[in-house]
Amino acid sequence: MKKSGFFKIKTAVCKILLVSLIFIFPKISFALPGYEGGIKNEVEYIEPLFITGEPVLLKGKVTVSEGRVKDGKRQDRISYNLYNEDKTILLTRSLTFDVTIREIKEKKQVIEDAEISRFSENITVKRGKTQDRFSLISYSFSSSQVTDIAPAVDYSSLNFGGRKVYSINRDEGEVVIEFSAKGVGYSNAFGSVEIRKGSYIINYKRKENQKLNIPAFLWDAKIDSEIYWEVVRDLTYIKNDPKLISFEGGYLEEQKESAKIKYYYDLPRIKDGVPDSAGRNTGTIEKLLETTPKSKRTEIVKVYDLNNHWAREDAEKLISLGIIEQKGNYFYPDSFDRRGSFAKALGKLIDSSARIAKIKETSGRGLLKNSNEGSNNSIFDDVSEKDSGFEYIESLYEFGVMEGTAYKLFSPDKTLTRAEAVTSIVRALGLMDAISEYPSSTGFADDGNIPLWAKKAVFIARDIGIVKGDRAGCFRPYDPLTKAESAALLTRLVKYLKDDIKKDFVKRSLSY
């Protein structure tokens, strides 16, 4: 779907996630608190090295220890033991970062500032009978990351930079590496993406070594990098032969993770460890790492009144995921959905109760719109802790996604309109502030009937493909939402969280 210029304003400057602060699933296992430009999976870590003037890939083990937060501060430690393919290059590195965490409660944002406090790094390079040792003698570094916490998605943006100085064999020269990078990412219950783009300037200066017959020389290099991490939660229908088994098929849920690095280098041509005057060595290094997919079969759905219904696929997919429920072997797709059941389904889809619990545990209630501070009682008089969906109703209210119908009343058995449902979904995505101005018309034929409080949400939902008009091009804002329509809306929300946000995000991030 073509995105309007107004919605592009938000996505172009989207504040996106680097390391998920809130979401428990999916977690980007590749994303490190360090900034050395490598990637990893459950088996190995890979990092490019250019300090010798030649492009080399190192691999090995990295250990990350993220400290506990105390008084808004934590300390992260990372250690590396790396080597090249023939083990002529060995690298050991130990880094400690001091991280300060600030909350901007009125904007629902968390800012993390990091500086390096301790460092140690040694690189040993063997060339025949000779050996060079590069020791890190100076390392200045700082980074700042802002995370915007929406009910369904965390968006974050990162900038960092620094300067590393290495001695060569103590007093035979030095290598200075200056670097800067920026990163963007997002995380939700159906996928995570993180992209970093950086640049490195290397200045190498070496003294003459008469004993080894090495002349004095110097060289410089420029490297540009792109690092991409991704977690995808897929749901695939597996069809069976109905003649041989009691059900037609079912869904397979898979979590896939991958990481990719791409480095563009402009280096000197090196011969016997000394730069050659014959031009430059330019090219790219690419590497892809993937984890073993985690697979599980979901519930087999048998619903009699969906066989020939237009919403069958949408409803069966959500039932198999446990997001919506059937009653016995019936779904009653053309009956009206209720506020309580819609809130339960939306809350399950975005995992709102777990997110609220995590926020209260790590960031405090100040980031919530409607805090239930210090109370163990239900927010609403007509919703009991014993009611199905209680935790989702309360968490969506605290996030500001769904409001009550009157003072201390939620009216869980009341129908909800299409305008109310769409507004709740857009609030969950955190997109109500995506645009400050938007066209006077939502684009629907009955635009004049859409209430002012819902127009922005309806415009955004149409723009990102969450809602579509009927055959006459009408939205019908006051029509009660049927269970079939509810399943269709929520399935489109899953598609947006899993696929569409990634397509738009990656396209813009690679050119930002």
Coordinates of C-alpha atoms in Angstrom, one line a residue:
M1 CA 0.0 0.0 0.0
K2 CA 1.2 3.4 -0.9
K3 CA 2.0 5.5 2.2
S4 CA 0.8 9.1 2.4
G5 CA 3.2 12.0 2.8
F6 CA 1.8 12.7 6.2
F7 CA 2.4 9.3 7.6
K8 CA 6.0 9.3 6.1
I9 CA 6.8 12.2 8.5
K10 CA 6.5 9.8 11.4
T11 CA 8.2 6.8 9.9
A12 CA 11.1 8.9 8.5
V13 CA 12.0 10.1 12.0
C14 CA 10.8 7.0 13.8
K15 CA 12.4 6.4 17.2
I16 CA 13.3 2.8 17.2
L17 CA 14.6 0.0 19.3
L18 CA 18.2 -1.2 19.6
V19 CA 18.0 -3.5 22.6
S20 CA 14.4 -4.3 23.6
L21 CA 13.8 -2.8 27.0
I22 CA 10.2 -4.1 27.4
F23 CA 9.4 -7.0 25.2
I24 CA 10.2 -10.4 26.5
F25 CA 9.5 -12.0 23.1
P26 CA 11.0 -11.7 20.6
K27 CA 14.4 -10.7 21.9
I28 CA 17.1 -9.9 19.4
S29 CA 19.9 -12.3 20.6
F30 CA 22.3 -10.8 18.1
A31 CA 22.2 -7.3 19.4
L32 CA 25.1 -6.6 21.8
P33 CA 25.5 -3.8 24.3
G34 CA 28.9 -3.4 22.7
Y35 CA 29.8 -1.4 19.7
E36 CA 32.6 -3.3 18.0
G37 CA 30.7 -4.0 14.8
G38 CA 30.3 -7.8 15.0
I39 CA 27.3 -10.2 15.0
K40 CA 26.6 -13.5 16.7
N41 CA 24.3 -16.4 17.0
E42 CA 24.0 -19.1 19.6
V43 CA 27.2 -20.7 18.4
E44 CA 29.7 -18.1 17.2
Y45 CA 30.6 -14.4 17.1
I46 CA 32.1 -12.8 14.0
E47 CA 33.8 -9.4 13.7
P48 CA 35.8 -7.7 10.9
L49 CA 39.3 -6.4 11.5
F50 CA 41.1 -3.8 9.4
I51 CA 43.9 -2.6 11.8
T52 CA 46.6 -4.5 9.8
G53 CA 45.6 -2.8 6.6
E54 CA 44.0 -5.9 5.2
P55 CA 40.4 -7.1 5.6
V56 CA 40.1 -10.0 7.9
L57 CA 37.2 -11.8 9.6
L58 CA 37.7 -12.9 13.2
K59 CA 35.5 -15.4 15.0
G60 CA 35.3 -16.8 18.4
K61 CA 33.5 -16.3 21.7
V62 CA 31.9 -13.2 23.3
T63 CA 30.5 -13.0 26.8
V64 CA 28.0 -10.3 27.7
S65 CA 27.2 -9.5 31.3
E66 CA 24.5 -6.8 31.6
G67 CA 24.3 -5.3 35.1
R68 CA 21.3 -4.7 37.3
V69 CA 19.8 -1.2 37.4
K70 CA 20.2 0.6 40.6
D71 CA 19.3 4.3 41.1
G72 CA 19.0 4.7 37.4
K73 CA 22.5 3.3 36.6
R74 CA 23.9 -0.1 35.6
Q75 CA 27.3 -1.5 34.4
D76 CA 27.7 -3.8 31.4
R77 CA 30.8 -6.0 30.9
I78 CA 31.8 -7.6 27.6
S79 CA 34.7 -9.9 26.9
Y80 CA 36.0 -11.2 23.6
N81 CA 38.3 -14.0 22.6
L82 CA 38.7 -14.0 18.8
Y83 CA 41.0 -15.4 16.0
N84 CA 41.2 -15.6 12.3
E85 CA 40.9 -18.8 10.2
D86 CA 44.5 -19.9 10.4
K87 CA 44.9 -18.4 13.9
T88 CA 47.8 -16.1 12.9
I89 CA 45.7 -13.3 14.4
L90 CA 44.5 -13.4 18.0
L91 CA 42.4 -10.8 19.8
T92 CA 41.5 -10.5 23.5
R93 CA 39.3 -7.6 24.6
S94 CA 37.5 -6.7 27.9
L95 CA 35.2 -3.6 28.1
T96 CA 33.1 -2.1 30.9
F97 CA 30.4 0.4 30.1
D98 CA 28.7 2.7 32.7
V99 CA 25.1 3.2 31.6
T100 CA 22.8 6.0 33.0
I101 CA 19.0 5.6 32.4
R102 CA 16.7 8.5 32.3
E103 CA 12.9 8.5 32.1
I104 CA 10.9 11.2 30.3
K105 CA 7.6 10.2 31.8
E106 CA 5.4 12.7 30.1
K107 CA 6.6 11.5 26.7
K108 CA 6.8 7.8 27.6
Q109 CA 10.5 7.7 26.7
V110 CA 13.6 6.1 28.2
I111 CA 17.1 7.4 27.4
E112 CA 20.2 5.4 28.0
D113 CA 23.6 7.1 28.0
A114 CA 26.7 5.0 28.0
E115 CA 30.4 5.7 28.5
I116 CA 33.3 3.4 28.6
S117 CA 35.0 3.2 32.0
R118 CA 37.5 0.4 31.7
F119 CA 39.1 -1.3 28.7
S120 CA 41.8 -3.8 27.7
E121 CA 42.5 -5.0 24.2
N122 CA 45.5 -6.8 22.6
I123 CA 45.8 -8.0 19.1
T124 CA 48.7 -10.3 18.1
V125 CA 49.5 -10.7 14.4
K126 CA 52.0 -13.3 13.2
R127 CA 53.8 -13.0 9.8
G128 CA 56.2 -15.8 9.4
K129 CA 58.9 -15.4 12.0
T130 CA 57.9 -11.9 13.0
Q131 CA 55.1 -10.8 15.2
D132 CA 53.3 -7.5 15.8
R133 CA 51.3 -6.6 19.0
F134 CA 48.7 -3.9 18.9
S135 CA 47.7 -2.7 22.4
L136 CA 44.8 -0.4 23.1
I137 CA 46.2 2.5 25.1
S138 CA 43.4 5.0 24.8
Y139 CA 39.6 4.5 24.2
S140 CA 37.1 7.3 24.4
F141 CA 33.5 6.4 23.7
S142 CA 30.0 7.6 24.4
S143 CA 26.5 6.6 23.2
S144 CA 23.0 7.8 23.6
Q145 CA 19.8 5.8 22.9
V146 CA 16.2 6.9 23.1
T147 CA 13.3 4.4 23.3
D148 CA 9.8 5.5 22.7
I149 CA 7.4 3.1 24.4
A150 CA 4.1 2.5 22.7
P151 CA 1.6 -0.1 23.9
A152 CA 2.3 -2.5 21.0
V153 CA 5.7 -1.5 19.7
D154 CA 9.0 -0.1 21.1
Y155 CA 10.8 2.3 18.8
S156 CA 14.3 3.4 19.4
S157 CA 17.2 5.4 18.0
L158 CA 20.9 5.3 18.8
N159 CA 24.0 7.5 18.1
F160 CA 27.5 6.7 19.3
G161 CA 31.1 7.5 18.5
G162 CA 34.6 7.3 19.8
R163 CA 38.3 7.1 19.2
K164 CA 40.7 4.2 19.8
V165 CA 44.5 4.5 19.9
Y166 CA 46.7 1.4 19.7
S167 CA 50.5 1.2 20.2
I168 CA 52.5 -1.0 17.9
N169 CA 55.0 -3.2 19.8
R170 CA 55.0 -0.6 22.6
D171 CA 57.0 2.1 20.8
E172 CA 57.2 1.3 17.1
G173 CA 54.2 3.4 16.1
E174 CA 50.5 3.8 16.6
V175 CA 47.1 3.3 15.0
V176 CA 44.2 5.7 15.5
I177 CA 40.7 4.7 14.7
E178 CA 37.9 7.2 14.8
F179 CA 34.3 6.1 14.4
S180 CA 30.7 7.2 14.5
A181 CA 27.5 5.4 13.9
K182 CA 23.7 5.7 14.2
G183 CA 21.1 3.0 14.6
V184 CA 17.4 2.5 14.5
G185 CA 15.1 -0.4 15.3
Y186 CA 11.8 -1.6 16.6
S187 CA 10.4 -4.6 18.6
N188 CA 6.9 -6.0 18.9
A189 CA 5.3 -9.4 19.7
F190 CA 5.7 -10.5 16.1
G191 CA 9.1 -9.3 15.1
S192 CA 12.1 -7.1 15.8
V193 CA 14.5 -5.3 13.5
E194 CA 17.7 -3.3 14.2
I195 CA 19.9 -1.5 11.8
R196 CA 23.2 0.3 12.4
K197 CA 25.2 2.3 9.9
G198 CA 28.7 3.5 10.8
S199 CA 31.9 4.9 9.4
Y200 CA 35.5 4.4 10.5
I201 CA 38.7 6.4 9.7
I202 CA 42.0 4.6 10.3
N203 CA 45.4 6.4 10.4
Y204 CA 48.4 4.0 10.7
K205 CA 51.9 5.4 11.5
R206 CA 54.9 3.2 11.9
K207 CA 58.6 3.9 12.7
E208 CA 61.5 2.4 10.9
N209 CA 62.9 -0.9 12.3
Q210 CA 66.4 -1.4 10.9
K211 CA 66.8 -4.8 12.7
L212 CA 63.8 -6.3 10.8
N213 CA 64.5 -4.2 7.7
I214 CA 61.1 -2.5 8.0
P215 CA 61.0 1.1 6.7
A216 CA 59.0 3.9 8.2
F217 CA 55.6 4.2 6.6
L218 CA 52.0 5.5 7.1
W219 CA 48.6 4.8 5.5
D220 CA 45.0 5.7 6.0
A221 CA 41.7 3.9 5.3
K222 CA 38.0 4.5 5.3
I223 CA 35.4 1.8 6.1
D224 CA 31.6 2.1 6.0
S225 CA 29.4 -0.5 7.7
E226 CA 25.9 -1.8 7.7
I227 CA 24.7 -4.2 10.4
Y228 CA 21.2 -5.7 10.3
W229 CA 19.5 -7.9 12.9
E230 CA 16.1 -9.4 12.5
V231 CA 13.7 -11.7 14.5
V232 CA 10.6 -12.9 12.7
R233 CA 7.6 -14.9 14.1
D234 CA 6.0 -16.7 11.2
L235 CA 2.7 -18.6 11.1
T236 CA 2.3 -21.0 8.2
Y237 CA -0.7 -23.2 7.4
I238 CA 0.3 -26.9 6.9
K239 CA -2.3 -28.7 4.8
N240 CA -3.0 -32.4 5.4
D241 CA -4.7 -34.9 3.2
P242 CA -8.3 -35.1 4.7
K243 CA -8.6 -38.7 3.5
L244 CA -5.9 -39.9 5.8
I245 CA -6.3 -37.7 8.9
S246 CA -9.2 -36.3 10.9
F247 CA -8.4 -32.6 10.2
E248 CA -7.6 -30.7 7.1
G249 CA -4.5 -29.0 8.5
G250 CA -3.1 -26.7 11.1
Y251 CA -0.6 -23.9 11.7
L252 CA 3.1 -24.1 12.4
E253 CA 4.6 -21.2 14.3
E254 CA 8.3 -20.5 13.8
Q255 CA 10.7 -18.0 15.3
K256 CA 13.6 -17.2 13.0
E257 CA 16.6 -15.0 13.7
S258 CA 19.3 -13.7 11.4
A259 CA 22.1 -11.1 11.4
K260 CA 24.1 -9.7 8.6
I261 CA 27.1 -7.4 8.3
K262 CA 28.3 -5.6 5.2
Y263 CA 31.5 -3.6 5.2
Y264 CA 32.8 -1.4 2.4
Y265 CA 36.5 -0.8 2.7
D266 CA 39.0 1.5 1.1
L267 CA 42.5 0.3 2.2
P268 CA 46.1 0.5 1.0
R269 CA 47.5 -2.4 -0.9
I270 CA 49.7 -4.3 1.6
K271 CA 52.7 -6.4 0.6
D272 CA 54.8 -8.2 3.3
G273 CA 53.2 -5.9 5.9
V274 CA 54.1 -2.7 4.1
P275 CA 51.8 -0.6 1.9
D276 CA 52.4 -0.9 -1.8
S277 CA 52.2 2.2 -4.0
A278 CA 50.2 0.3 -6.7
G279 CA 46.7 1.7 -6.1
R280 CA 44.2 1.0 -3.4
N281 CA 42.5 -2.2 -2.1
T282 CA 38.7 -1.6 -2.2
G283 CA 35.9 -4.1 -1.8
T284 CA 33.3 -5.5 0.6
I285 CA 33.0 -8.0 3.3
E286 CA 29.6 -9.7 3.9
K287 CA 28.6 -12.3 6.4
L288 CA 25.2 -13.8 7.4
L289 CA 24.5 -15.7 10.6
E290 CA 21.2 -17.5 11.4
T291 CA 20.0 -19.4 14.4
T292 CA 18.2 -22.7 14.2
P293 CA 14.4 -21.9 13.8
K294 CA 12.3 -22.6 16.8
S295 CA 9.1 -24.4 15.7
K296 CA 5.9 -25.4 17.4
R297 CA 2.5 -26.5 16.2
T298 CA -0.5 -24.5 17.3
E299 CA -4.0 -25.7 18.3
I300 CA -6.0 -27.5 15.6
V301 CA -9.1 -25.4 14.8
K302 CA -12.4 -27.1 14.2
V303 CA -15.2 -24.6 13.8
Y304 CA -18.4 -25.6 11.9
D305 CA -19.8 -22.1 11.2
L306 CA -16.6 -20.8 9.5
N307 CA -16.4 -23.4 6.6
N308 CA -17.7 -21.1 3.9
H309 CA -17.3 -17.7 5.7
W310 CA -15.3 -14.9 4.2
A311 CA -13.4 -14.5 7.6
R312 CA -12.5 -18.1 8.0
E313 CA -8.8 -17.8 7.5
D314 CA -8.6 -14.7 9.7
A315 CA -10.6 -16.3 12.5
E316 CA -8.8 -19.7 12.4
K317 CA -5.4 -18.1 12.4
L318 CA -6.2 -16.1 15.6
I319 CA -7.9 -19.0 17.3
S320 CA -4.9 -21.2 16.6
L321 CA -2.7 -18.5 18.3
G322 CA -5.0 -18.3 21.3
I323 CA -5.8 -14.7 20.6
I324 CA -9.6 -15.2 20.1
E325 CA -11.8 -18.0 21.3
Q326 CA -14.5 -20.2 19.9
K327 CA -17.5 -21.6 21.9
G328 CA -17.5 -25.3 21.5
N329 CA -17.3 -25.9 17.8
Y330 CA -18.8 -22.5 16.9
F331 CA -17.5 -19.0 16.5
Y332 CA -20.7 -17.1 15.5
P333 CA -18.8 -14.8 13.1
D334 CA -21.8 -12.6 12.3
S335 CA -22.7 -11.8 15.9
F336 CA -21.5 -8.6 17.5
D337 CA -18.2 -8.5 19.3
R338 CA -18.1 -7.1 22.9
R339 CA -15.8 -4.6 24.5
G340 CA -14.5 -7.2 27.0
S341 CA -13.7 -9.9 24.4
F342 CA -12.2 -7.3 22.0
A343 CA -10.0 -6.0 24.8
K344 CA -8.9 -9.5 25.7
A345 CA -8.0 -10.3 22.1
L346 CA -6.1 -7.1 21.5
G347 CA -4.3 -7.4 24.8
K348 CA -3.2 -11.0 24.0
L349 CA -2.1 -9.9 20.6
I350 CA 0.3 -7.2 21.9
D351 CA 1.0 -9.0 25.2
S352 CA -0.2 -5.9 27.1
S353 CA -0.3 -7.4 30.6
A354 CA 3.3 -8.7 30.4
R355 CA 4.4 -5.3 29.1
I356 CA 2.6 -3.5 31.9
A357 CA 4.2 -5.8 34.5
K358 CA 7.7 -5.3 33.0
I359 CA 7.2 -1.5 32.9
K360 CA 6.2 -1.4 36.6
E361 CA 9.1 -3.7 37.5
T362 CA 11.8 -1.8 35.6
S363 CA 10.7 1.7 34.7
G364 CA 8.0 2.6 37.1
R365 CA 4.3 3.6 36.7
G366 CA 5.2 7.1 35.6
L367 CA 5.4 5.9 32.0
L368 CA 1.7 4.8 32.0
K369 CA -1.2 7.1 31.1
N370 CA -3.6 5.7 33.7
S371 CA -1.6 4.4 36.6
N372 CA -3.3 2.2 39.1
E373 CA -0.7 3.2 41.7
G374 CA -0.8 1.6 45.1
S375 CA -4.1 -0.2 44.5
N376 CA -4.8 -3.9 44.5
N377 CA -8.4 -3.5 43.5
S378 CA -9.9 -3.5 40.1
I379 CA -10.0 -0.2 38.2
F380 CA -13.6 -0.9 37.1
D381 CA -16.5 -1.8 39.3
D382 CA -18.0 -4.1 36.5
V383 CA -14.7 -6.0 35.9
S384 CA -13.6 -8.5 38.5
E385 CA -10.3 -10.2 38.9
K386 CA -12.1 -13.5 38.4
D387 CA -13.4 -12.4 34.9
S388 CA -11.7 -13.7 31.8
G389 CA -9.6 -11.0 30.3
F390 CA -9.4 -9.0 33.5
E391 CA -5.6 -8.4 33.1
Y392 CA -5.9 -7.3 29.5
I393 CA -8.7 -4.9 30.2
E394 CA -6.8 -3.3 33.0
S395 CA -3.5 -3.1 31.1
L396 CA -5.1 -1.6 28.0
Y397 CA -6.7 1.0 30.2
E398 CA -3.4 1.8 31.9
F399 CA -1.7 2.2 28.5
G400 CA -4.5 4.5 27.4
V401 CA -5.6 2.2 24.6
M402 CA -9.1 1.7 25.7
E403 CA -11.0 3.9 28.1
G404 CA -14.1 3.2 30.3
T405 CA -17.6 4.1 29.3
A406 CA -18.3 6.0 32.5
Y407 CA -16.8 6.6 35.9
K408 CA -15.3 3.2 37.1
L409 CA -17.3 1.4 34.4
F410 CA -15.8 -0.5 31.4
S411 CA -19.1 -2.2 30.2
P412 CA -17.4 -5.4 29.0
D413 CA -20.7 -6.8 27.6
K414 CA -21.5 -3.7 25.5
T415 CA -20.9 -3.8 21.7
L416 CA -18.2 -1.5 20.3
T417 CA -18.3 0.4 17.1
R418 CA -15.9 0.2 14.2
A419 CA -14.6 3.7 15.0
E420 CA -13.9 2.6 18.6
A421 CA -12.1 -0.6 17.6
V422 CA -9.9 1.2 14.9
T423 CA -9.0 4.0 17.4
S424 CA -7.9 1.4 20.0
I425 CA -5.6 -0.3 17.4
V426 CA -4.0 2.9 16.3
R427 CA -3.5 3.9 20.0
A428 CA -1.9 0.5 20.6
L429 CA 0.6 1.2 17.8
G430 CA 1.5 4.6 19.3
L431 CA 0.6 6.3 16.1
M432 CA -1.9 8.9 17.3
D433 CA 0.9 11.4 17.4
A434 CA 2.4 10.2 14.1
I435 CA 1.1 13.3 12.3
S436 CA 0.3 16.8 13.5
E437 CA -1.7 17.6 10.4
Y438 CA -3.6 15.4 8.0
P439 CA -6.0 15.8 5.1
S440 CA -9.5 17.1 5.9
S441 CA -10.9 13.8 4.5
T442 CA -10.1 10.2 5.5
G443 CA -10.8 9.1 2.0
F444 CA -13.9 7.2 2.8
A445 CA -17.2 8.0 1.0
D446 CA -18.9 8.5 4.4
D447 CA -16.1 10.7 5.8
G448 CA -18.7 13.3 7.0
N449 CA -20.2 10.7 9.3
I450 CA -16.9 9.8 11.1
P451 CA -16.7 11.5 14.5
L452 CA -13.9 14.1 14.9
W453 CA -12.3 12.1 17.8
A454 CA -11.8 9.1 15.5
K455 CA -10.8 10.8 12.2
K456 CA -7.1 10.8 12.7
A457 CA -7.1 7.2 13.8
V458 CA -9.3 6.2 10.9
F459 CA -7.0 8.1 8.5
I460 CA -3.9 6.4 9.8
A461 CA -5.5 3.0 9.9
R462 CA -6.5 3.3 6.3
D463 CA -3.1 4.6 5.4
I464 CA -1.2 1.6 6.8
G465 CA -3.7 -1.0 5.6
I466 CA -5.5 -1.9 8.9
V467 CA -9.0 -0.9 7.8
K468 CA -10.7 -1.0 4.4
G469 CA -14.0 0.4 3.2
D470 CA -17.0 -1.7 2.1
R471 CA -18.0 -2.1 -1.5
A472 CA -19.4 1.4 -1.6
G473 CA -16.2 2.8 -0.1
C474 CA -17.8 3.6 3.2
F475 CA -16.2 3.1 6.7
R476 CA -19.5 2.9 8.6
P477 CA -18.1 4.3 11.9
Y478 CA -21.1 3.7 14.1
D479 CA -21.9 0.2 13.0
P480 CA -21.3 -2.4 15.8
L481 CA -18.3 -4.5 15.0
T482 CA -19.0 -8.2 14.2
K483 CA -16.7 -11.0 15.4
A484 CA -15.8 -11.6 11.8
E485 CA -14.8 -7.9 11.3
S486 CA -12.9 -8.0 14.6
A487 CA -10.9 -11.0 13.4
A488 CA -10.1 -9.3 10.1
L489 CA -8.9 -6.1 11.9
L490 CA -6.7 -8.0 14.3
T491 CA -5.3 -10.2 11.5
R492 CA -4.3 -7.1 9.6
L493 CA -2.7 -5.8 12.8
V494 CA -0.6 -9.0 13.0
K495 CA 0.4 -8.5 9.4
Y496 CA 1.4 -4.9 10.0
L497 CA 3.5 -5.9 13.1
K498 CA 5.1 -8.8 11.3
D499 CA 5.6 -7.6 7.7
D500 CA 4.4 -4.1 6.8
I501 CA 6.2 -2.2 9.5
K502 CA 9.4 -4.0 8.5
K503 CA 9.1 -3.2 4.8
D504 CA 8.5 0.5 5.4
F505 CA 11.0 0.7 8.2
V506 CA 13.9 -1.1 6.3
K507 CA 13.3 0.9 3.1
R508 CA 13.6 4.2 5.0
S509 CA 16.3 3.2 7.4
L510 CA 18.7 2.1 4.7
S511 CA 18.5 5.6 3.2
Y512 CA 18.3 7.7 6.3

